[in-house]
Amino acid sequence: MFSLGEAVAVGLLIEVLLAGIVITEIALARRAFKTSRSRGADGQEALNQALSAVLPAPVAKAMGMEFGLFRALWRWIRRKPDAPEGHEILTYGSEIKPIMWTMVFLVPLEILAVEFLVPWTVVRIVLLVLSVYGTVWVLGFIAALSIRPHIVGDGKVVLRFAHFTQITIPLELVESVRTERHSGYRRAVQIDDAGVLAMPIGDSTTLSVKLREPYPVAPKPGKPTQEVSEVRFAADNTREAVRVLTASITAG
């Protein structure tokens, strides 16, 4: 249908158009990232906003989670927590990290078993790649638990679960903080009919924060807000968490 010269011209035109689209998408993502950061969002939030600006919501969410793993690993290696200067840090996740490390240390045994038990080379290679990626994913999850702690400062408490979930509560609404263990939860974030928001580690929470009045919270990005009157979450050092939150409320 085309001569060689016309075919080359058409091909070049298509390449230029595709390059223009890619450059535009990058520019939009960069602008969304900078705008989010200027509004006080942390790096992970800004990354999610940037991806949402140029990709369909399900794809942006999936890519945000994957990029978040590698971002967490990079900050973990550099020993750089994802927390603003001057904010108090409340760590969590000590109950599940041993399980995660056990999974990492079992990978060599898994690879060895595959080498002996699976006779097909292609299948062994595929399983090896999946094992290595799975190990990187688990390490990224451990890293995210470590470098994205709960933070208290600037008149708010920000509760996190790795790089998957982040809930912000104004300190001015906090009426009381106490140590109180609840268990039996099945999701990382859930809000019951009584207006209790729970962010467990494993299936348990160790702290209860009562609010003076109901506060609207979106359990997941893009989901409708629900009013909560109590927030339950987990912290490694509950006594220190109560002290930090009480002092911050008093100071405010």
PDB file of C-alpha atoms in Angstrom, residues 5 27 31 38 57 63 72 75 89 98 110 113 134 147 175 195 198 203 242:
ATOM      1  CA  GLY A   5       9.700   6.090   1.724  1.00  0.00           C
ATOM      2  CA  ALA A  27       4.701  15.771  32.559  1.00  0.00           C
ATOM      3  CA  ARG A  31       2.990  17.902  38.018  1.00  0.00           C
ATOM      4  CA  SER A  38       3.352  20.933  48.086  1.00  0.00           C
ATOM      5  CA  ALA A  57      -7.641   3.620  38.861  1.00  0.00           C
ATOM      6  CA  MET A  63       1.491   0.015  40.172  1.00  0.00           C
ATOM      7  CA  ALA A  72      10.418   1.214  50.745  1.00  0.00           C
ATOM      8  CA  ARG A  75      14.668   4.009  51.924  1.00  0.00           C
ATOM      9  CA  ILE A  89       7.405   8.136  65.420  1.00  0.00           C
ATOM     10  CA  PRO A  98       9.288 -12.767  62.515  1.00  0.00           C
ATOM     11  CA  GLU A 110      12.087 -23.974  48.369  1.00  0.00           C
ATOM     12  CA  ALA A 113      13.346 -28.592  46.537  1.00  0.00           C
ATOM     13  CA  GLY A 134       8.215 -13.291  46.065  1.00  0.00           C
ATOM     14  CA  ILE A 147      10.174   2.917  57.235  1.00  0.00           C
ATOM     15  CA  GLU A 175     -10.722  12.937  73.702  1.00  0.00           C
ATOM     16  CA  GLY A 195     -18.267   3.876  64.067  1.00  0.00           C
ATOM     17  CA  ALA A 198      -9.705  -0.646  63.374  1.00  0.00           C
ATOM     18  CA  ASP A 203      -5.734  -9.630  63.859  1.00  0.00           C
ATOM     19  CA  VAL A 242       0.001   6.811  74.973  1.00  0.00           C
TER      20      VAL A 242
END
